[in-house]
Amino acid sequence: MIQLLPLFIAIPLGGAFIITLTSRKRKRLADVLGVCAMLPLPVMALLTVGKQGVYNMGSFLPPIGINLVLDGFSVLLLVIVNVIGFLAVLYSISYMEQYTAKYKYYALFLLMVGGMNGVVLTGDMFNLFVFLEVASIASYALVAFGCEQEELEASFKYLVLGSIGSTLILLGIALLYGLTGNLNMAAIAAVTANMDKTWLFSFASVLFLAGFGIKAALVPFHPWLPDAHPSAPAPISAMLSGVLIKALGIYAVTRVVFNVLGATPQFGMIVMIMGALSMTVGVFLAVGQWDFKRLLAYHSISQMGYVVLGIGLGMFIIATNGPLVVAGTALLGGIFHLANHAVFKSLLFLCSGSVEYETGTRQLKELGGLQEKMPLTRATCTIASLSIAGVPPFNGFWSKLIIVIATVQAAYLYPGILILTAVTILVSFVTLVSFLKVLRYVFLGDLPAVLKSIKESPAFMGISLVALSVLCVCMGLLLIPGARSIFLDPAVDVLKQGLTYGKQILAGL
Amino acid sequence: MILPLCFALFVVGLYCVLTKRNVIKIVIGLTIMEYSVNLFLVLLGYKKQVIMSQVQAPIIEKITNLDDFFMKAVDPLPQALVLTSIVIGLGVTALAIAICIRLYQRYGTFDISEMRRLKG
C-alpha cells in the first residue's frame, strides 16, 4: 500500500494532462476521463485507513530526499479530499453542462485535487509549498471559471490575498531553513526540539500563522472567502469550502505547529482567540445575508472557527503541560468537526447548486415553495441544515458536543475558558436560526409564478446529494469506540506526540 | 545588513499591493514581494565567515582539498528552491495578468475602486 502513495498525486496530475490533450473537441470523453481519473482515488484512500508508513521518493533517504508520510492525520484528510472530490465530479457531469469548455474544468479540478493530496501527504516543507501553490493556482482559475464580472472580481481578490499568503509561507520556510538547516519536517522537528527559541523563530511561526490563516480564512484574514466561494460553480464551491480551506489552511498549520515547530502556550492562545472570533464574526455576518451561497460561505468561516478552537485549545493544554486527556478531547472535537464540516458544507453547496441550476437564481427572496417541486433537494438540504446547526442525531451535533465538553473540562484548569463554552453554544444557536431562514425562504412559502415549470435536478446530481446526506446521518457512528480507534484516534495521537513524532518518521515509522 | 534590505523590499511590495488602485500595479507589487523572498532565499546560501571575494560556486572541479571547498562554496539548495519558486511565481503572474485582461474587457477600466459589484 505504501508503494502506491505517489499515485494519489500522479493519477490526478496525469488525468489533467490527458484530458487537456484529448478531450478538446469531444465533450463526453472529458466526462468519462474525469470520472475515471477520480474513481480509483476514494477507493485507495479508504484502503489506507488504519495504515501508516513513509515512502521515500526515488529511494533517497529523508533528510536529503523528499518523503511522503502516511499517518493517522493524513489518512483522515486523504479520505475527506478524495471522497468529496469524487462526489463533486459526479455532480459536475450534469451541472457543468451550463458552461462551455468542460474539459478545462475537469483538468483544473484534477489539478486541484492532486495539489491537495500532495499537501496532505508530503513530509517536506518546500514540497508542501509547491503543492499548496498547485492547488491554489487551480482554485484561482476555477473561481473565475464563468468569466462574468463578479467571478473575475472575486477571483482577483482571492488571487491577491492568496499570493500574499503564499509569499508569507515561503518567507517562513526560508527563515526556518536558515535557522535549522533542514527542509524535511521530521529533521526540522529533531532540531527544534532542542534549540533555544530566538525572536526569529517566533517571527517564522507568526509568518506561518498569517500565511496559512489567509488560506484557511480565519477571521482577520477572511474577506476573500465570502466573495470567492459563492462566485465559483457549485461543485467548486463545495470543494473550496468543504476541502480546500481545510487541506491548505487548517491541516497545514496544524501539522507545522504541532509536528515541526512545537506547540507554545502563546501560539495556542492566539489560535484559540482567532477561532472564537471566526465563530462569532462569521455567524453574525451570515444571518443578514440574502444570497444563498454567500450565506453558506460566511457559515464556512464560522464553522472553521469551531475546528480552530478545538485545535487551539488542545495546543494550549499540551504546551502548558496540562492533562493529555483533556487535550485529546479538544483535538478530537476539532478534527471530528473538520471531517463533519467537509461533508455537510459540501452537501449544502451542492443543494444550493441544484436550486440555482433549476431556478436560475440564488436570491432567497426570489425563491420559495420548492418543497413540492424538488423533494430530494429539500430532504437533503434539511438534513445538512440540521447537521450544521447541531441538532442531535446528525453528525454536527456530536463534534460540537465534544468541543463543548472539552471547553468545560479545560475550564476546571483555566476558568476563563468558560466564556468560550458560552460562545460555542450561542454560535450554534444563531446558526440554527439562520438555517431556519434558509429552509423557510427556499422550500416553504408560496411558489413564485415564474418557477411553476421547474423539476427535480438530474440523476447524477441526485446521487451525490443522497450519498452525502447518508454520510451526514451515519458519521456520528465514528464515535463508537471500535470505529474511533481506527479513524479518529490515530489522527489525534499524531498531534499529541508533538515533536517526538519526527524521530519515528526518520526511523521509518 | 543585506537581509533587512530584503525585508524592506518585501514591505515595498506589500505597500504597493495595499495602496495602488490600478490592478496591473497590484500585480507588480505581488511580483516585488515574491522576488524579495527569492532574493532572501538565495542570500541564505552564503556563509558569513567567508569574505565575498573568496566565495565560490558549489561545483567540485578537483577532488582535492574538500574541507576548503565546504568552507567557501555557497549552499546549492536555496538556488534550487529559488528556481522552483520563480517558476511558480511565473504561473501566478500569468494567471493574474489574464484575469486583469478579462477584467478590463468587462469593466472597461483598470481601476480597482470601480470594480465593486461584490459587497455585504
Short mmCIF file of C-alpha atoms in Angstrom, two decimals, chain A:
data_model
loop_
_atom_site.label_atom_id
_atom_site.label_comp_id
_atom_site.label_asym_id
_atom_site.label_seq_id
_atom_site.Cartn_x
_atom_site.Cartn_y
_atom_site.Cartn_z
CA MET A 1 0.00 0.00 0.00
CA ILE A 2 2.76 2.40 0.91
CA GLN A 3 4.29 1.82 -2.53
CA LEU A 4 1.07 3.23 -4.04
CA LEU A 5 1.25 6.58 -2.20
CA PRO A 6 2.69 8.59 -5.16
CA LEU A 7 -0.35 7.54 -7.19
CA PHE A 8 -2.51 9.89 -5.10
CA ILE A 9 -0.57 12.72 -6.73
CA ALA A 10 0.26 11.08 -10.06
CA ILE A 11 -3.26 9.97 -11.07
CA PRO A 12 -4.93 13.41 -10.84
CA LEU A 13 -1.97 15.22 -12.43
CA GLY A 14 -1.73 12.66 -15.24
CA GLY A 15 -5.50 12.76 -15.69
CA ALA A 16 -5.44 16.54 -16.04
CA PHE A 17 -2.72 16.25 -18.68
CA ILE A 18 -4.53 13.58 -20.69
CA ILE A 19 -7.85 15.43 -20.58
CA THR A 20 -6.39 18.65 -21.96
CA LEU A 21 -4.60 16.63 -24.64
CA THR A 22 -7.51 14.53 -25.90
CA SER A 23 -10.89 15.99 -24.97
CA ARG A 24 -10.81 19.40 -26.58
CA LYS A 25 -13.43 18.53 -29.19
CA ARG A 26 -15.07 15.51 -27.52
CA LYS A 27 -17.25 16.56 -24.61
CA ARG A 28 -18.34 13.09 -23.48
CA LEU A 29 -14.74 11.89 -23.41
CA ALA A 30 -13.95 14.65 -20.90
CA ASP A 31 -16.75 13.40 -18.64
CA VAL A 32 -15.58 9.80 -18.86
CA LEU A 33 -11.91 10.64 -18.30
CA GLY A 34 -12.71 12.96 -15.39
CA VAL A 35 -14.75 10.33 -13.58
CA CYS A 36 -12.25 7.57 -14.43
CA ALA A 37 -9.38 9.60 -13.00
CA MET A 38 -11.28 10.32 -9.78
CA LEU A 39 -12.73 6.83 -9.35
CA PRO A 40 -9.65 4.99 -8.00
CA LEU A 41 -8.74 7.76 -5.55
CA PRO A 42 -11.50 7.34 -2.91
CA VAL A 43 -11.07 3.55 -3.10
CA MET A 44 -7.35 3.85 -2.48
CA ALA A 45 -7.94 6.42 0.25
CA LEU A 46 -10.32 4.09 2.07
CA LEU A 47 -7.76 1.28 1.74
CA THR A 48 -5.17 3.40 3.57
CA VAL A 49 -7.36 3.69 6.68
CA GLY A 50 -5.53 2.29 9.69
CA LYS A 51 -2.18 2.09 7.89
CA GLN A 52 0.92 4.21 8.28
CA GLY A 53 4.28 4.42 6.61
CA VAL A 54 6.89 6.51 4.83
CA TYR A 55 7.60 6.45 1.11
CA ASN A 56 10.97 7.85 0.03
CA MET A 57 10.80 9.45 -3.41
CA GLY A 58 13.45 7.89 -5.65
CA SER A 59 14.78 5.95 -2.63
CA PHE A 60 16.67 8.98 -1.30
CA LEU A 61 16.60 8.83 2.48
CA PRO A 62 14.65 11.53 4.38
CA PRO A 63 16.98 14.39 5.37
CA ILE A 64 18.21 14.62 1.76
CA GLY A 65 15.35 13.26 -0.36
CA ILE A 66 11.66 14.11 -0.26
CA ASN A 67 9.39 11.68 1.53
CA LEU A 68 5.65 11.09 1.55
CA VAL A 69 4.29 10.35 5.01
CA LEU A 70 1.09 8.47 5.67
CA ASP A 71 -0.17 8.69 9.25
CA GLY A 72 -3.47 8.98 11.08
CA PHE A 73 -3.95 12.68 10.36
CA SER A 74 -3.05 12.40 6.66
CA VAL A 75 -5.34 9.39 6.24
CA LEU A 76 -8.28 11.38 7.61
CA LEU A 77 -7.67 14.26 5.21
CA LEU A 78 -6.98 11.92 2.27
CA VAL A 79 -10.34 10.21 2.75
CA ILE A 80 -12.17 13.55 3.01
CA VAL A 81 -10.46 15.09 -0.04
CA ASN A 82 -10.95 12.12 -2.33
CA VAL A 83 -14.46 11.04 -1.33
CA ILE A 84 -15.83 14.58 -1.59
CA GLY A 85 -13.81 15.19 -4.75
CA PHE A 86 -15.32 12.11 -6.39
CA LEU A 87 -18.89 13.09 -5.45
CA ALA A 88 -18.27 16.63 -6.71
CA VAL A 89 -17.07 15.25 -10.07
CA LEU A 90 -20.19 13.09 -10.35
CA TYR A 91 -22.28 16.16 -9.64
CA SER A 92 -20.39 18.19 -12.24
CA ILE A 93 -21.34 15.82 -15.09
CA SER A 94 -24.81 17.35 -15.17
CA TYR A 95 -24.17 20.69 -13.51
CA MET A 96 -21.33 21.83 -15.77
CA GLU A 97 -23.49 21.40 -18.90
CA GLN A 98 -24.30 25.12 -18.48
CA TYR A 99 -20.69 26.10 -19.17
CA THR A 100 -18.55 25.80 -22.28
CA ALA A 101 -15.06 24.24 -22.17
CA LYS A 102 -15.91 21.41 -19.82
CA TYR A 103 -12.54 19.74 -20.42
CA LYS A 104 -10.74 22.74 -18.95
CA TYR A 105 -12.92 22.45 -15.89
CA TYR A 106 -12.04 18.79 -15.37
CA ALA A 107 -8.34 19.46 -15.92
CA LEU A 108 -8.29 22.27 -13.34
CA PHE A 109 -10.38 20.20 -10.93
CA LEU A 110 -7.95 17.28 -11.11
CA LEU A 111 -5.01 19.67 -10.71
CA MET A 112 -6.59 21.00 -7.53
CA VAL A 113 -7.20 17.50 -6.15
CA GLY A 114 -3.63 16.49 -6.98
CA GLY A 115 -2.27 19.55 -5.19
CA MET A 116 -4.36 18.87 -2.11
CA ASN A 117 -3.32 15.21 -1.97
CA GLY A 118 0.27 16.39 -2.20
CA VAL A 119 -0.14 18.88 0.65
CA VAL A 120 -1.68 16.20 2.81
CA LEU A 121 0.94 13.53 2.10
CA THR A 122 4.23 15.39 1.84
CA GLY A 123 6.80 15.33 4.60
CA ASP A 124 8.92 18.18 3.27
CA MET A 125 8.39 21.89 3.92
CA PHE A 126 9.25 23.19 0.46
CA ASN A 127 7.29 20.41 -1.20
CA LEU A 128 4.34 21.48 0.93
CA PHE A 129 4.68 24.99 -0.51
CA VAL A 130 4.84 23.69 -4.09
CA PHE A 131 1.71 21.55 -3.76
CA LEU A 132 -0.05 24.36 -1.92
CA GLU A 133 0.61 26.63 -4.89
CA VAL A 134 -0.52 23.99 -7.40
CA ALA A 135 -3.84 23.66 -5.58
CA SER A 136 -4.16 27.44 -5.08
CA ILE A 137 -3.49 28.37 -8.73
CA ALA A 138 -6.06 25.81 -9.89
CA SER A 139 -8.58 27.21 -7.44
CA TYR A 140 -7.96 30.84 -8.54
CA ALA A 141 -8.73 29.79 -12.10
CA LEU A 142 -11.79 27.78 -11.09
CA VAL A 143 -13.29 30.69 -9.15
CA ALA A 144 -13.07 32.79 -12.33
CA PHE A 145 -14.41 29.93 -14.46
CA GLY A 146 -17.62 31.67 -15.55
CA CYS A 147 -15.68 34.80 -16.67
CA GLU A 148 -18.50 37.15 -15.63
CA GLN A 149 -17.87 40.41 -13.80
CA GLU A 150 -18.45 39.12 -10.26
CA GLU A 151 -16.45 35.97 -10.85
CA LEU A 152 -13.42 37.82 -12.20
CA GLU A 153 -13.57 40.36 -9.41
CA ALA A 154 -13.80 37.65 -6.74
CA SER A 155 -11.02 35.66 -8.35
CA PHE A 156 -8.70 38.67 -8.49
CA LYS A 157 -9.32 39.42 -4.83
CA TYR A 158 -8.69 35.77 -3.95
CA LEU A 159 -5.54 35.70 -6.09
CA VAL A 160 -4.04 38.80 -4.48
CA LEU A 161 -4.72 37.67 -0.92
CA GLY A 162 -3.77 34.08 -1.71
CA SER A 163 -0.42 35.06 -3.22
CA ILE A 164 0.37 37.28 -0.25
CA GLY A 165 -0.35 34.26 1.94
CA SER A 166 1.88 32.01 -0.16
CA THR A 167 4.68 34.57 -0.09
CA LEU A 168 4.47 34.78 3.71
CA ILE A 169 4.63 30.98 3.92
CA LEU A 170 7.67 30.89 1.62
CA LEU A 171 9.39 33.55 3.76
CA GLY A 172 8.61 31.45 6.83
CA ILE A 173 10.09 28.35 5.18
CA ALA A 174 13.20 30.33 4.20
CA LEU A 175 13.67 31.56 7.78
CA LEU A 176 13.15 28.06 9.12
CA TYR A 177 15.73 26.70 6.69
CA GLY A 178 18.18 29.37 7.76
CA LEU A 179 17.63 28.56 11.44
CA THR A 180 17.67 24.76 11.26
CA GLY A 181 19.49 23.90 8.02
CA ASN A 182 16.82 21.39 7.04
CA LEU A 183 13.71 21.27 4.91
CA ASN A 184 12.41 17.86 5.90
CA MET A 185 9.68 18.22 8.53
CA ALA A 186 10.95 15.34 10.65
CA ALA A 187 14.54 16.59 10.52
CA ILE A 188 13.44 20.13 11.44
CA ALA A 189 11.44 18.74 14.36
CA ALA A 190 14.56 16.95 15.64
CA VAL A 191 16.44 20.29 15.63
CA THR A 192 13.66 22.50 17.05
CA ALA A 193 13.09 20.12 19.96
CA ASN A 194 16.47 21.08 21.45
CA MET A 195 17.16 24.63 20.20
CA ASP A 196 16.65 27.84 22.16
CA LYS A 197 13.88 29.82 20.54
CA THR A 198 15.09 33.21 19.30
CA TRP A 199 12.86 36.05 18.10
CA LEU A 200 13.49 34.95 14.51
CA PHE A 201 11.94 31.59 15.30
CA SER A 202 8.83 33.30 16.72
CA PHE A 203 8.76 35.53 13.65
CA ALA A 204 8.76 32.46 11.39
CA SER A 205 5.87 30.91 13.32
CA VAL A 206 3.88 34.16 13.06
CA LEU A 207 4.50 34.15 9.29
CA PHE A 208 3.17 30.60 9.09
CA LEU A 209 0.11 31.54 11.13
CA ALA A 210 -0.65 34.52 8.88
CA GLY A 211 0.02 32.65 5.64
CA PHE A 212 -1.99 29.56 6.47
CA GLY A 213 -4.56 31.78 8.20
CA ILE A 214 -5.19 33.50 4.85
CA LYS A 215 -5.59 30.12 3.16
CA ALA A 216 -7.99 28.97 5.89
CA ALA A 217 -9.88 32.31 6.00
CA LEU A 218 -9.64 32.76 9.77
CA VAL A 219 -11.19 35.99 10.88
CA PRO A 220 -8.72 38.80 10.45
CA PHE A 221 -7.81 37.25 7.08
CA HIS A 222 -11.27 36.25 5.85
CA PRO A 223 -12.51 38.91 3.37
CA TRP A 224 -11.79 36.89 0.21
CA LEU A 225 -13.88 33.88 1.19
CA PRO A 226 -17.44 35.28 1.03
CA ASP A 227 -16.68 36.60 -2.46
CA ALA A 228 -14.70 33.70 -3.89
CA HIS A 229 -16.77 30.73 -2.69
CA PRO A 230 -20.17 31.90 -3.99
CA SER A 231 -18.75 33.02 -7.35
CA ALA A 232 -17.37 29.60 -8.29
CA PRO A 233 -19.57 26.92 -9.93
CA ALA A 234 -21.42 24.91 -7.23
CA PRO A 235 -19.24 21.76 -7.21
CA ILE A 236 -16.19 24.00 -6.91
CA SER A 237 -17.79 25.95 -4.06
CA ALA A 238 -18.32 22.59 -2.39
CA MET A 239 -14.66 21.66 -2.93
CA LEU A 240 -13.36 25.06 -1.79
CA SER A 241 -15.47 25.30 1.33
CA GLY A 242 -15.56 21.61 2.05
CA VAL A 243 -11.98 20.61 1.41
CA LEU A 244 -9.56 23.28 0.17
CA ILE A 245 -9.59 25.60 3.18
CA LYS A 246 -9.08 22.56 5.39
CA ALA A 247 -6.28 20.87 3.46
CA LEU A 248 -4.33 24.06 2.68
CA GLY A 249 -5.21 26.00 5.80
CA ILE A 250 -6.14 24.03 8.88
CA TYR A 251 -4.26 20.81 8.09
CA ALA A 252 -1.07 22.60 7.07
CA VAL A 253 -0.97 24.97 10.06
CA THR A 254 -1.79 22.18 12.50
CA ARG A 255 0.88 19.90 11.05
CA VAL A 256 3.50 22.65 11.01
CA VAL A 257 2.78 23.87 14.53
CA PHE A 258 2.41 20.52 16.26
CA ASN A 259 4.96 18.37 14.44
CA VAL A 260 7.52 20.86 13.14
CA LEU A 261 7.72 23.99 15.29
CA GLY A 262 6.39 22.66 18.57
CA ALA A 263 3.31 23.96 20.38
CA THR A 264 3.73 27.00 22.64
CA PRO A 265 1.14 28.44 25.05
CA GLN A 266 1.16 31.84 23.32
CA PHE A 267 0.53 30.26 19.93
CA GLY A 268 -2.26 28.11 21.33
CA MET A 269 -3.84 31.17 22.92
CA ILE A 270 -3.69 33.20 19.67
CA VAL A 271 -5.18 30.32 17.66
CA MET A 272 -7.96 29.89 20.23
CA ILE A 273 -8.83 33.58 20.12
CA MET A 274 -8.82 33.55 16.32
CA GLY A 275 -11.16 30.55 16.44
CA ALA A 276 -13.59 32.26 18.79
CA LEU A 277 -13.51 35.46 16.68
CA SER A 278 -14.11 33.49 13.45
CA MET A 279 -17.07 31.72 15.02
CA THR A 280 -18.85 34.84 16.19
CA VAL A 281 -18.00 37.24 13.35
CA GLY A 282 -18.79 34.64 10.67
CA VAL A 283 -22.15 33.65 12.07
CA PHE A 284 -23.40 37.18 12.73
CA LEU A 285 -22.43 38.27 9.21
CA ALA A 286 -24.18 35.18 7.84
CA VAL A 287 -27.54 35.85 9.45
CA GLY A 288 -28.13 39.02 7.45
CA GLN A 289 -27.33 37.55 4.01
CA TRP A 290 -29.96 37.12 1.30
CA ASP A 291 -27.74 35.35 -1.24
CA PHE A 292 -27.95 31.58 -0.64
CA LYS A 293 -24.32 30.76 -1.41
CA ARG A 294 -22.93 33.85 0.28
CA LEU A 295 -24.75 32.89 3.46
CA LEU A 296 -23.19 29.43 3.28
CA ALA A 297 -19.75 30.96 2.70
CA TYR A 298 -20.00 33.04 5.89
CA HIS A 299 -21.02 29.89 7.74
CA SER A 300 -17.82 28.25 6.50
CA ILE A 301 -15.83 30.94 8.33
CA SER A 302 -17.88 30.37 11.45
CA GLN A 303 -17.60 26.57 11.38
CA MET A 304 -13.83 26.77 10.73
CA GLY A 305 -13.79 28.73 13.98
CA TYR A 306 -15.05 25.63 15.80
CA VAL A 307 -12.31 23.48 14.28
CA VAL A 308 -9.61 26.00 15.11
CA LEU A 309 -10.96 26.50 18.62
CA GLY A 310 -10.73 22.77 19.33
CA ILE A 311 -7.23 22.50 17.89
CA GLY A 312 -6.04 25.70 19.61
CA LEU A 313 -7.39 24.51 22.96
CA GLY A 314 -5.58 21.20 22.56
CA MET A 315 -2.38 23.06 21.61
CA PHE A 316 -2.66 25.34 24.64
CA ILE A 317 -3.19 22.47 27.08
CA ILE A 318 -0.36 20.38 25.62
CA ALA A 319 2.02 23.36 25.67
CA THR A 320 1.22 24.18 29.32
CA ASN A 321 1.76 20.51 30.26
CA GLY A 322 -1.89 20.10 31.21
CA PRO A 323 -3.67 16.74 31.29
CA LEU A 324 -3.32 14.98 27.93
CA VAL A 325 -6.83 13.53 28.24
CA VAL A 326 -8.40 16.99 28.06
CA ALA A 327 -6.10 17.99 25.20
CA GLY A 328 -7.08 14.78 23.42
CA THR A 329 -10.78 15.58 23.79
CA ALA A 330 -10.30 19.09 22.41
CA LEU A 331 -8.26 17.82 19.44
CA LEU A 332 -10.76 15.03 18.81
CA GLY A 333 -13.59 17.59 18.74
CA GLY A 334 -11.70 19.86 16.36
CA ILE A 335 -10.65 17.11 13.97
CA PHE A 336 -14.04 15.40 14.01
CA HIS A 337 -15.74 18.70 13.30
CA LEU A 338 -13.32 19.21 10.40
CA ALA A 339 -14.46 15.90 8.87
CA ASN A 340 -18.13 16.63 9.56
CA HIS A 341 -17.96 20.14 8.19
CA ALA A 342 -16.45 18.82 4.96
CA VAL A 343 -19.48 16.58 4.49
CA PHE A 344 -22.36 18.87 5.41
CA LYS A 345 -20.95 22.05 3.92
CA SER A 346 -20.28 20.41 0.56
CA LEU A 347 -23.81 18.96 0.70
CA LEU A 348 -25.24 22.42 1.37
CA PHE A 349 -23.30 23.96 -1.51
CA LEU A 350 -24.40 21.17 -3.85
CA CYS A 351 -28.02 21.73 -2.73
CA SER A 352 -27.69 25.44 -3.45
CA GLY A 353 -26.26 24.45 -6.83
CA SER A 354 -29.29 22.25 -7.54
CA VAL A 355 -31.62 25.10 -6.65
CA GLU A 356 -29.66 27.53 -8.82
CA TYR A 357 -29.49 25.00 -11.69
CA GLU A 358 -33.26 24.62 -11.80
CA THR A 359 -34.44 28.12 -10.92
CA GLY A 360 -31.59 30.29 -12.23
CA THR A 361 -31.38 32.40 -9.10
CA ARG A 362 -29.87 32.14 -5.64
CA GLN A 363 -31.53 35.17 -4.03
CA LEU A 364 -33.56 33.85 -1.10
CA LYS A 365 -36.28 36.45 -1.65
CA GLU A 366 -36.92 35.31 -5.22
CA LEU A 367 -37.29 31.66 -4.21
CA GLY A 368 -39.97 29.84 -2.26
CA GLY A 369 -42.28 26.84 -2.19
CA LEU A 370 -39.80 24.43 -3.78
CA GLN A 371 -40.70 21.54 -1.44
CA GLU A 372 -43.28 20.12 -3.86
CA LYS A 373 -41.15 20.51 -6.96
CA MET A 374 -37.77 19.39 -5.60
CA PRO A 375 -38.45 16.85 -2.82
CA LEU A 376 -34.98 15.27 -2.95
CA THR A 377 -33.16 18.58 -2.69
CA ARG A 378 -35.44 19.63 0.13
CA ALA A 379 -34.82 16.44 2.09
CA THR A 380 -31.03 16.55 1.69
CA CYS A 381 -30.86 20.27 2.37
CA THR A 382 -32.87 19.82 5.57
CA ILE A 383 -30.53 17.07 6.77
CA ALA A 384 -27.48 19.22 6.04
CA SER A 385 -29.02 22.27 7.75
CA LEU A 386 -29.82 20.28 10.87
CA SER A 387 -26.29 18.85 10.83
CA ILE A 388 -24.59 22.23 10.64
CA ALA A 389 -26.88 23.65 13.31
CA GLY A 390 -26.02 20.76 15.65
CA VAL A 391 -29.36 19.03 16.06
CA PRO A 392 -28.93 15.65 17.79
CA PRO A 393 -28.83 12.57 15.61
CA PHE A 394 -26.78 14.23 12.87
CA ASN A 395 -23.01 14.41 12.74
CA GLY A 396 -22.56 18.14 13.51
CA PHE A 397 -24.12 17.66 16.93
CA TRP A 398 -21.55 15.10 18.09
CA SER A 399 -18.49 17.11 17.17
CA LYS A 400 -19.89 20.32 18.67
CA LEU A 401 -20.78 18.36 21.82
CA ILE A 402 -17.19 17.10 22.14
CA ILE A 403 -15.84 20.64 21.73
CA VAL A 404 -18.22 21.93 24.41
CA ILE A 405 -17.21 19.07 26.75
CA ALA A 406 -13.54 19.86 26.14
CA THR A 407 -14.01 23.55 26.97
CA VAL A 408 -15.89 22.66 30.17
CA GLN A 409 -13.13 20.23 31.20
CA ALA A 410 -10.46 22.84 30.42
CA ALA A 411 -12.41 25.40 32.46
CA TYR A 412 -11.52 23.42 35.62
CA LEU A 413 -7.89 24.37 34.93
CA TYR A 414 -8.41 27.85 33.50
CA PRO A 415 -11.83 29.29 34.49
CA GLY A 416 -11.64 31.93 31.73
CA ILE A 417 -12.26 29.25 29.10
CA LEU A 418 -15.87 29.05 30.32
CA ILE A 419 -16.51 32.15 28.16
CA LEU A 420 -15.60 30.03 25.12
CA THR A 421 -18.17 27.43 26.15
CA ALA A 422 -20.84 30.11 26.20
CA VAL A 423 -19.70 31.45 22.80
CA THR A 424 -19.76 27.95 21.30
CA ILE A 425 -23.35 27.35 22.37
CA LEU A 426 -24.53 30.83 21.37
CA VAL A 427 -22.99 30.50 17.89
CA SER A 428 -24.63 27.11 17.44
CA PHE A 429 -27.99 28.69 18.26
CA VAL A 430 -27.52 31.57 15.80
CA THR A 431 -26.53 29.01 13.14
CA LEU A 432 -29.82 27.21 13.70
CA VAL A 433 -31.73 30.49 13.34
CA SER A 434 -30.01 31.33 10.08
CA PHE A 435 -30.65 27.90 8.56
CA LEU A 436 -34.32 28.02 9.57
CA LYS A 437 -34.38 31.20 7.50
CA VAL A 438 -32.86 29.34 4.52
CA LEU A 439 -35.34 26.47 4.73
CA ARG A 440 -38.25 28.86 5.18
CA TYR A 441 -37.39 31.06 2.20
CA VAL A 442 -36.29 28.36 -0.24
CA PHE A 443 -38.57 25.41 0.38
CA LEU A 444 -41.65 26.72 2.23
CA GLY A 445 -43.99 29.56 1.41
CA ASP A 446 -45.63 30.26 -1.95
CA LEU A 447 -44.13 29.20 -5.25
CA PRO A 448 -43.41 32.31 -7.38
CA ALA A 449 -45.25 32.31 -10.72
CA VAL A 450 -42.01 32.24 -12.77
CA LEU A 451 -40.93 28.97 -11.12
CA LYS A 452 -44.09 26.97 -11.89
CA SER A 453 -42.41 24.74 -14.50
CA ILE A 454 -39.27 23.62 -12.66
CA LYS A 455 -38.48 19.97 -11.93
CA GLU A 456 -36.11 17.91 -9.79
CA SER A 457 -32.40 18.09 -10.61
CA PRO A 458 -30.79 15.42 -12.89
CA ALA A 459 -29.84 11.94 -11.69
CA PHE A 460 -26.06 12.42 -11.31
CA MET A 461 -26.64 15.44 -9.09
CA GLY A 462 -29.17 13.45 -7.05
CA ILE A 463 -26.67 10.61 -6.46
CA SER A 464 -24.14 12.98 -4.95
CA LEU A 465 -26.74 14.66 -2.75
CA VAL A 466 -28.05 11.34 -1.41
CA ALA A 467 -24.57 9.90 -0.81
CA LEU A 468 -23.51 12.97 1.18
CA SER A 469 -26.70 13.06 3.24
CA VAL A 470 -26.28 9.38 4.13
CA LEU A 471 -22.79 10.30 5.35
CA CYS A 472 -24.31 13.15 7.39
CA VAL A 473 -26.64 10.76 9.16
CA CYS A 474 -24.09 7.99 9.71
CA MET A 475 -20.92 9.84 10.65
CA GLY A 476 -21.95 10.04 14.29
CA LEU A 477 -21.21 6.29 14.37
CA LEU A 478 -17.50 7.06 14.03
CA LEU A 479 -17.51 7.88 17.73
CA ILE A 480 -18.32 4.27 18.71
CA PRO A 481 -15.11 3.04 20.41
CA GLY A 482 -14.26 0.42 17.75
CA ALA A 483 -14.66 2.81 14.84
CA ARG A 484 -13.00 5.67 16.69
CA SER A 485 -9.79 3.74 17.29
CA ILE A 486 -9.46 3.12 13.55
CA PHE A 487 -10.22 6.54 12.10
CA LEU A 488 -10.18 9.41 14.60
CA ASP A 489 -7.85 8.32 17.42
CA PRO A 490 -4.76 7.81 15.21
CA ALA A 491 -5.17 11.40 13.94
CA VAL A 492 -5.33 12.77 17.49
CA ASP A 493 -2.35 10.63 18.56
CA VAL A 494 -0.18 12.09 15.82
CA LEU A 495 -0.82 15.59 17.15
CA LYS A 496 -0.43 14.59 20.81
CA GLN A 497 3.04 13.17 20.14
CA GLY A 498 4.27 16.60 19.01
CA LEU A 499 7.95 16.91 18.18
CA THR A 500 8.92 13.37 19.21
CA TYR A 501 6.94 12.26 16.17
CA GLY A 502 9.78 13.40 13.89
CA LYS A 503 12.10 10.71 15.27
CA GLN A 504 9.63 8.00 14.31
CA ILE A 505 9.41 9.27 10.74
CA LEU A 506 13.19 9.36 10.41
CA ALA A 507 13.22 5.77 11.69
CA GLY A 508 10.66 4.85 9.01
CA LEU A 509 7.60 4.60 11.34
#
